mmCIF file of C-alpha atoms in Angstrom:
data_model
loop_
_atom_site.group_PDB
_atom_site.id
_atom_site.type_symbol
_atom_site.label_atom_id
_atom_site.label_comp_id
_atom_site.label_asym_id
_atom_site.label_seq_id
_atom_site.Cartn_x
_atom_site.Cartn_y
_atom_site.Cartn_z
ATOM 1 C CA MET C 1 0.062 0.222 0.327
ATOM 2 C CA ARG C 2 1.264 3.452 -1.065
ATOM 3 C CA ARG C 3 1.534 5.949 2.063
ATOM 4 C CA TRP C 4 1.172 9.443 0.853
ATOM 5 C CA ARG C 5 2.238 12.247 2.030
ATOM 6 C CA THR C 6 -0.334 14.017 1.826
ATOM 7 C CA LEU C 7 -2.746 16.020 5.903
ATOM 8 C CA LEU C 8 -6.139 16.066 4.451
ATOM 9 C CA ALA C 9 -7.733 14.909 7.020
ATOM 10 C CA THR C 10 -6.069 17.329 9.245
ATOM 11 C CA PHE C 11 -5.347 20.745 6.964
ATOM 12 C CA ALA C 12 -7.756 22.190 8.253
ATOM 13 C CA ALA C 13 -7.530 22.475 11.879
ATOM 14 C CA LEU C 14 -4.136 23.061 11.234
ATOM 15 C CA VAL C 15 -4.588 26.175 8.916
ATOM 16 C CA THR C 16 -6.848 27.750 12.227
ATOM 17 C CA ALA C 17 -4.229 26.923 14.553
ATOM 18 C CA LEU C 18 -1.547 28.972 11.858
ATOM 19 C CA ALA C 19 -3.960 32.111 12.071
ATOM 20 C CA VAL C 20 -3.667 32.207 15.858
ATOM 21 C CA PRO C 21 -2.021 35.245 16.595
ATOM 22 C CA GLY C 22 0.994 34.684 19.214
ATOM 23 C CA ALA C 23 0.571 31.017 18.731
ATOM 24 C CA ALA C 24 3.539 29.031 19.020
ATOM 25 C CA GLN C 25 4.769 27.941 15.783
ATOM 26 C CA ALA C 26 8.340 25.546 14.668
ATOM 27 C CA ASP C 27 10.834 26.665 13.122
ATOM 28 C CA THR C 28 11.230 22.853 10.340
ATOM 29 C CA SER C 29 8.549 21.555 8.255
ATOM 30 C CA VAL C 30 11.012 19.633 5.637
ATOM 31 C CA VAL C 31 12.249 16.901 7.538
ATOM 32 C CA GLY C 32 16.689 17.596 8.174
ATOM 33 C CA GLY C 33 15.591 20.997 6.431
ATOM 34 C CA THR C 34 16.260 25.293 7.106
ATOM 35 C CA ARG C 35 13.773 27.749 6.828
ATOM 36 C CA ALA C 36 13.990 28.932 3.272
ATOM 37 C CA THR C 37 14.568 32.816 2.122
ATOM 38 C CA GLN C 38 11.733 34.998 1.324
ATOM 39 C CA GLY C 39 11.902 34.714 -2.628
ATOM 40 C CA GLU C 40 14.444 31.602 -2.150
ATOM 41 C CA PHE C 41 11.943 29.763 -4.675
ATOM 42 C CA PRO C 42 9.495 32.190 -6.282
ATOM 43 C CA PHE C 43 7.270 28.913 -8.143
ATOM 44 C CA MET C 44 6.555 27.407 -4.501
ATOM 45 C CA VAL C 45 2.660 27.132 -3.996
ATOM 46 C CA ARG C 46 0.890 25.803 -0.998
ATOM 47 C CA LEU C 47 -2.180 24.177 -2.226
ATOM 48 C CA SER C 48 -5.959 23.808 0.808
ATOM 49 C CA MET C 49 -6.092 20.178 0.636
ATOM 50 C CA GLY C 50 -2.629 20.346 2.929
ATOM 51 C CA CYS C 51 -0.691 19.734 -0.077
ATOM 52 C CA GLY C 52 2.379 21.535 -2.459
ATOM 53 C CA GLY C 53 3.013 22.686 -5.859
ATOM 54 C CA ALA C 54 4.937 24.756 -8.434
ATOM 55 C CA LEU C 55 3.801 26.872 -10.667
ATOM 56 C CA TYR C 56 4.003 25.618 -14.444
ATOM 57 C CA SER C 57 2.560 28.555 -15.839
ATOM 58 C CA PRO C 58 1.258 31.617 -14.423
ATOM 59 C CA ASN C 59 -2.247 30.215 -14.611
ATOM 60 C CA LEU C 60 -1.719 26.138 -13.966
ATOM 61 C CA VAL C 61 0.120 24.430 -11.074
ATOM 62 C CA LEU C 62 2.158 20.861 -11.003
ATOM 63 C CA THR C 63 0.959 18.724 -8.261
ATOM 64 C CA ALA C 64 0.225 15.197 -7.783
ATOM 65 C CA ALA C 65 -2.977 13.115 -8.731
ATOM 66 C CA HIS C 66 -3.541 11.537 -5.094
ATOM 67 C CA CYS C 67 -4.054 15.637 -3.912
ATOM 68 C CA VAL C 68 -6.990 16.113 -6.133
ATOM 69 C CA GLY C 69 -10.551 14.091 -7.349
ATOM 70 C CA ALA C 70 -11.300 13.249 -10.794
ATOM 71 C CA THR C 71 -10.376 15.758 -13.861
ATOM 72 C CA GLY C 72 -13.797 18.144 -14.117
ATOM 73 C CA THR C 73 -14.305 21.735 -12.582
ATOM 74 C CA ASN C 74 -13.217 22.240 -9.445
ATOM 75 C CA THR C 75 -13.261 25.528 -7.444
ATOM 76 C CA SER C 76 -12.793 24.363 -4.286
ATOM 77 C CA ILE C 77 -8.810 24.982 -3.746
ATOM 78 C CA THR C 78 -7.164 27.830 -2.843
ATOM 79 C CA ALA C 79 -3.753 28.095 -3.370
ATOM 80 C CA THR C 80 -1.084 30.177 -1.726
ATOM 81 C CA LEU C 81 1.702 31.309 -3.537
ATOM 82 C CA GLY C 82 4.757 34.198 -2.808
ATOM 83 C CA VAL C 83 5.704 33.732 -0.045
ATOM 84 C CA VAL C 84 7.668 31.468 2.830
ATOM 85 C CA ASP C 85 4.738 32.346 5.797
ATOM 86 C CA LEU C 86 2.000 32.039 5.210
ATOM 87 C CA ASN C 87 0.800 33.929 8.130
ATOM 88 C CA SER C 88 2.100 37.671 5.591
ATOM 89 C CA THR C 89 0.024 39.773 4.415
ATOM 90 C CA SER C 90 2.067 39.689 1.221
ATOM 91 C CA LYS C 91 0.771 36.452 0.307
ATOM 92 C CA ILE C 92 -1.130 35.862 -3.245
ATOM 93 C CA THR C 93 -4.612 33.831 -3.297
ATOM 94 C CA ARG C 94 -5.719 32.514 -6.046
ATOM 95 C CA LYS C 95 -8.921 30.001 -6.482
ATOM 96 C CA SER C 96 -9.463 26.850 -8.527
ATOM 97 C CA ASN C 97 -11.338 26.153 -11.628
ATOM 98 C CA TYR C 98 -10.617 23.491 -12.859
ATOM 99 C CA VAL C 99 -8.096 20.475 -11.681
ATOM 100 C CA TYR C 100 -6.350 17.602 -14.662
ATOM 101 C CA ARG C 101 -5.710 14.664 -13.332
ATOM 102 C CA ALA C 102 -3.532 12.330 -14.911
ATOM 103 C CA PRO C 103 -5.477 10.102 -17.159
ATOM 104 C CA GLY C 104 -5.440 6.398 -16.044
ATOM 105 C CA TYR C 105 -4.439 7.344 -12.299
ATOM 106 C CA ASN C 106 -5.863 4.762 -10.422
ATOM 107 C CA GLY C 107 -2.700 5.105 -7.398
ATOM 108 C CA ASN C 108 0.001 3.352 -7.977
ATOM 109 C CA GLY C 109 2.231 5.464 -10.523
ATOM 110 C CA LYS C 110 0.637 7.829 -12.875
ATOM 111 C CA ASP C 111 1.663 10.731 -9.986
ATOM 112 C CA TRP C 112 0.910 13.789 -11.315
ATOM 113 C CA ALA C 113 -1.855 16.327 -12.096
ATOM 114 C CA LEU C 114 -2.477 20.483 -13.058
ATOM 115 C CA ILE C 115 -4.881 23.053 -11.456
ATOM 116 C CA ARG C 116 -5.873 25.497 -13.182
ATOM 117 C CA LEU C 117 -6.205 28.780 -11.307
ATOM 118 C CA ALA C 118 -9.219 31.502 -12.190
ATOM 119 C CA SER C 119 -7.227 34.048 -12.386
ATOM 120 C CA PRO C 120 -3.479 34.196 -12.861
ATOM 121 C CA ALA C 121 -0.660 34.284 -10.740
ATOM 122 C CA THR C 122 1.283 37.001 -12.967
ATOM 123 C CA GLY C 123 4.615 38.479 -10.916
ATOM 124 C CA LEU C 124 5.915 35.099 -10.004
ATOM 125 C CA ALA C 125 8.284 33.094 -11.380
ATOM 126 C CA THR C 126 7.326 29.528 -12.436
ATOM 127 C CA LEU C 127 9.316 26.026 -12.417
ATOM 128 C CA PRO C 128 10.059 24.574 -16.078
ATOM 129 C CA THR C 129 9.587 20.495 -16.660
ATOM 130 C CA ALA C 130 12.429 18.450 -17.379
ATOM 131 C CA SER C 131 11.690 16.623 -20.898
ATOM 132 C CA THR C 132 15.129 14.347 -21.203
ATOM 133 C CA THR C 133 16.645 11.846 -18.187
ATOM 134 C CA ALA C 134 19.675 14.284 -18.084
ATOM 135 C CA TYR C 135 18.886 15.923 -14.876
ATOM 136 C CA ASP C 136 17.560 13.261 -13.504
ATOM 137 C CA THR C 137 20.781 12.139 -10.893
ATOM 138 C CA GLY C 138 22.613 14.016 -9.053
ATOM 139 C CA THR C 139 21.293 16.478 -6.447
ATOM 140 C CA PHE C 140 18.131 17.367 -5.830
ATOM 141 C CA THR C 141 16.598 20.040 -3.209
ATOM 142 C CA ILE C 142 13.544 19.664 -2.206
ATOM 143 C CA ALA C 143 11.215 22.598 -0.511
ATOM 144 C CA GLY C 144 7.501 22.681 1.598
ATOM 145 C CA TRP C 145 5.040 23.358 4.295
ATOM 146 C CA GLY C 146 5.003 19.070 5.585
ATOM 147 C CA ALA C 147 4.971 17.540 8.951
ATOM 148 C CA ALA C 148 9.121 18.500 10.630
ATOM 149 C CA SER C 149 8.643 14.597 11.241
ATOM 150 C CA GLU C 150 6.891 11.777 11.126
ATOM 151 C CA GLY C 151 2.929 12.244 12.098
ATOM 152 C CA GLY C 152 3.637 15.664 13.056
ATOM 153 C CA SER C 153 1.282 18.388 11.250
ATOM 154 C CA GLN C 154 1.871 21.629 8.583
ATOM 155 C CA GLN C 155 4.644 24.212 8.813
ATOM 156 C CA ARG C 156 4.287 28.036 8.863
ATOM 157 C CA TYR C 157 7.636 28.601 7.131
ATOM 158 C CA LEU C 158 8.743 26.786 4.120
ATOM 159 C CA LEU C 159 11.556 24.271 4.141
ATOM 160 C CA LYS C 160 14.510 23.080 1.975
ATOM 161 C CA ALA C 161 16.763 20.188 2.081
ATOM 162 C CA THR C 162 18.845 18.662 -0.583
ATOM 163 C CA VAL C 163 18.804 14.849 -1.110
ATOM 164 C CA PRO C 164 20.916 12.978 -3.528
ATOM 165 C CA PHE C 165 19.380 10.825 -5.966
ATOM 166 C CA VAL C 166 18.856 6.576 -5.535
ATOM 167 C CA SER C 167 18.469 4.264 -8.851
ATOM 168 C CA ASP C 168 15.935 2.069 -9.007
ATOM 169 C CA THR C 169 18.174 -0.715 -8.446
ATOM 170 C CA THR C 170 18.858 0.501 -5.016
ATOM 171 C CA CYS C 171 15.419 1.527 -3.681
ATOM 172 C CA ASN C 172 14.057 -2.067 -5.420
ATOM 173 C CA SER C 173 16.048 -3.623 -3.451
ATOM 174 C CA ALA C 174 15.344 -5.589 -0.520
ATOM 175 C CA SER C 175 16.807 -3.515 2.254
ATOM 176 C CA MET C 176 14.201 -0.825 1.022
ATOM 177 C CA TYR C 177 11.635 -0.447 -1.154
ATOM 178 C CA ASN C 178 11.593 -4.334 -2.774
ATOM 179 C CA GLY C 179 10.313 -3.470 -6.098
ATOM 180 C CA GLU C 180 7.542 -1.443 -5.628
ATOM 181 C CA ILE C 181 9.362 1.274 -7.352
ATOM 182 C CA ILE C 182 7.619 1.682 -10.939
ATOM 183 C CA ALA C 183 11.297 2.086 -11.776
ATOM 184 C CA SER C 184 10.349 3.699 -15.671
ATOM 185 C CA ASN C 185 7.922 6.773 -14.307
ATOM 186 C CA GLU C 186 9.281 7.024 -10.396
ATOM 187 C CA ILE C 187 12.424 8.429 -9.481
ATOM 188 C CA CYS C 188 13.685 7.671 -5.602
ATOM 189 C CA ALA C 189 16.051 10.457 -3.540
ATOM 190 C CA GLY C 190 17.351 10.619 0.417
ATOM 191 C CA TYR C 191 20.408 9.184 2.196
ATOM 192 C CA ALA C 192 20.672 5.275 3.343
ATOM 193 C CA ALA C 193 20.884 6.560 6.978
ATOM 194 C CA GLY C 194 17.946 9.302 7.064
ATOM 195 C CA GLY C 195 17.276 11.884 8.609
ATOM 196 C CA THR C 196 16.789 14.285 5.455
ATOM 197 C CA ASP C 197 13.078 13.699 3.246
ATOM 198 C CA THR C 198 9.888 15.144 2.199
ATOM 199 C CA CYS C 199 6.725 14.259 5.230
ATOM 200 C CA GLN C 200 3.443 14.505 5.371
ATOM 201 C CA GLY C 201 2.474 17.483 4.273
ATOM 202 C CA ASP C 202 4.245 17.801 1.125
ATOM 203 C CA SER C 203 3.101 15.939 -1.389
ATOM 204 C CA GLY C 204 2.649 17.360 -4.479
ATOM 205 C CA GLY C 205 5.307 19.897 -3.939
ATOM 206 C CA PRO C 206 8.137 19.762 -6.280
ATOM 207 C CA MET C 207 12.055 18.452 -6.810
ATOM 208 C CA PHE C 208 14.182 19.921 -8.371
ATOM 209 C CA ARG C 209 17.947 21.289 -8.999
ATOM 210 C CA ARG C 210 19.617 23.111 -11.532
ATOM 211 C CA ASP C 211 20.251 22.804 -15.569
ATOM 212 C CA ALA C 212 23.437 23.543 -17.422
ATOM 213 C CA ALA C 213 22.760 26.744 -17.857
ATOM 214 C CA ASN C 214 22.259 27.201 -13.806
ATOM 215 C CA ALA C 215 18.168 27.655 -14.028
ATOM 216 C CA TRP C 216 15.694 25.904 -11.510
ATOM 217 C CA VAL C 217 14.029 22.291 -13.169
ATOM 218 C CA GLN C 218 11.272 20.829 -12.362
ATOM 219 C CA VAL C 219 12.692 16.956 -12.452
ATOM 220 C CA GLY C 220 10.191 14.849 -9.750
ATOM 221 C CA ILE C 221 6.898 15.572 -7.914
ATOM 222 C CA VAL C 222 6.580 14.765 -4.643
ATOM 223 C CA SER C 223 4.213 10.928 -4.477
ATOM 224 C CA TRP C 224 5.658 8.982 -1.543
ATOM 225 C CA GLY C 225 7.581 6.888 1.058
ATOM 226 C CA ASP C 226 7.420 4.455 3.970
ATOM 227 C CA GLY C 227 7.131 6.912 7.168
ATOM 228 C CA CYS C 228 9.735 10.303 6.464
ATOM 229 C CA ALA C 229 13.192 10.355 6.695
ATOM 230 C CA ARG C 230 13.727 6.026 7.931
ATOM 231 C CA PRO C 231 16.481 4.550 7.479
ATOM 232 C CA ASN C 232 16.647 2.888 3.334
ATOM 233 C CA LYS C 233 13.473 4.475 3.178
ATOM 234 C CA PRO C 234 13.745 7.364 0.647
ATOM 235 C CA GLY C 235 11.084 9.850 -0.724
ATOM 236 C CA VAL C 236 10.339 8.469 -3.895
ATOM 237 C CA TYR C 237 8.917 10.692 -6.111
ATOM 238 C CA THR C 238 7.054 11.065 -10.208
ATOM 239 C CA GLN C 239 9.572 11.413 -12.552
ATOM 240 C CA VAL C 240 8.707 14.192 -14.353
ATOM 241 C CA SER C 241 10.754 13.976 -17.511
ATOM 242 C CA TYR C 242 8.339 10.656 -17.949
ATOM 243 C CA PHE C 243 5.350 12.483 -18.599
ATOM 244 C CA SER C 244 6.996 15.679 -19.592
ATOM 245 C CA SER C 245 4.933 15.305 -22.437
ATOM 246 C CA ALA C 246 1.698 14.485 -21.657
ATOM 247 C CA ILE C 247 1.797 17.015 -19.013
ATOM 248 C CA ALA C 248 3.019 19.598 -21.428
ATOM 249 C CA THR C 249 -0.644 19.018 -23.363
ATOM 250 C CA ALA C 250 -2.647 18.791 -20.986
ATOM 251 C CA ALA C 251 -1.640 22.667 -20.155
ATOM 252 C CA SER C 252 -1.950 23.623 -23.786
ATOM 253 C CA SER C 253 -5.518 22.248 -23.443
ATOM 254 C CA LEU C 254 -6.127 24.107 -20.521
ATOM 255 C CA GLY C 255 -4.700 27.036 -21.670
ATOM 256 C CA GLY C 256 -1.558 27.511 -20.231
#
């Protein structure tokens, strides 16, 4: 069974808690992370159902399929953009008007979706997707507002960390995921010793790195994992390069 990295059940209560003036706030989210600076990752998006995302175009957010419902009209999602502090008065919010979930998604692979915003979020950098496997190895950056530890709650501040690529063969070994990884369209990243990872509430957020021109490019979408930051249990991400053409086609159909 896939262990998604969402906080769907508790997100509404957590948002309420975050809004209480003077409430104590933790300084960590991504497990083992450090706080991102304002403007460092302007493409990061927080979604009201308890997931993350990346701004694919001014009116489209790329996220995980398991974060959304079926393809169709959807006006229930609020996207928060432009800030690292979810309580900031400078935050930008947009409502959704449509969701496109990967065709054939059944909970096993194909974990990507696009959310169309009711009005574009202009003035923010978007995050290009990798269209080849050239950037699918090396060291990646992860970021999100998810839990600081397994079983924890959403955080107020955006955290970042770096994690190394783990080969499909290693990730599918008996000591890790024992054949659960879909090698053709999932990518693993993390440390054998654990300690740094995405966690619940980070689902749908991007995993990214610098390309040959030193620009950020998205290589993964936070999908699932066994707990958070456990030894020999790296994070599992949707391999964006495998789906880049399908994502681009869907984006075009949505006007993005």
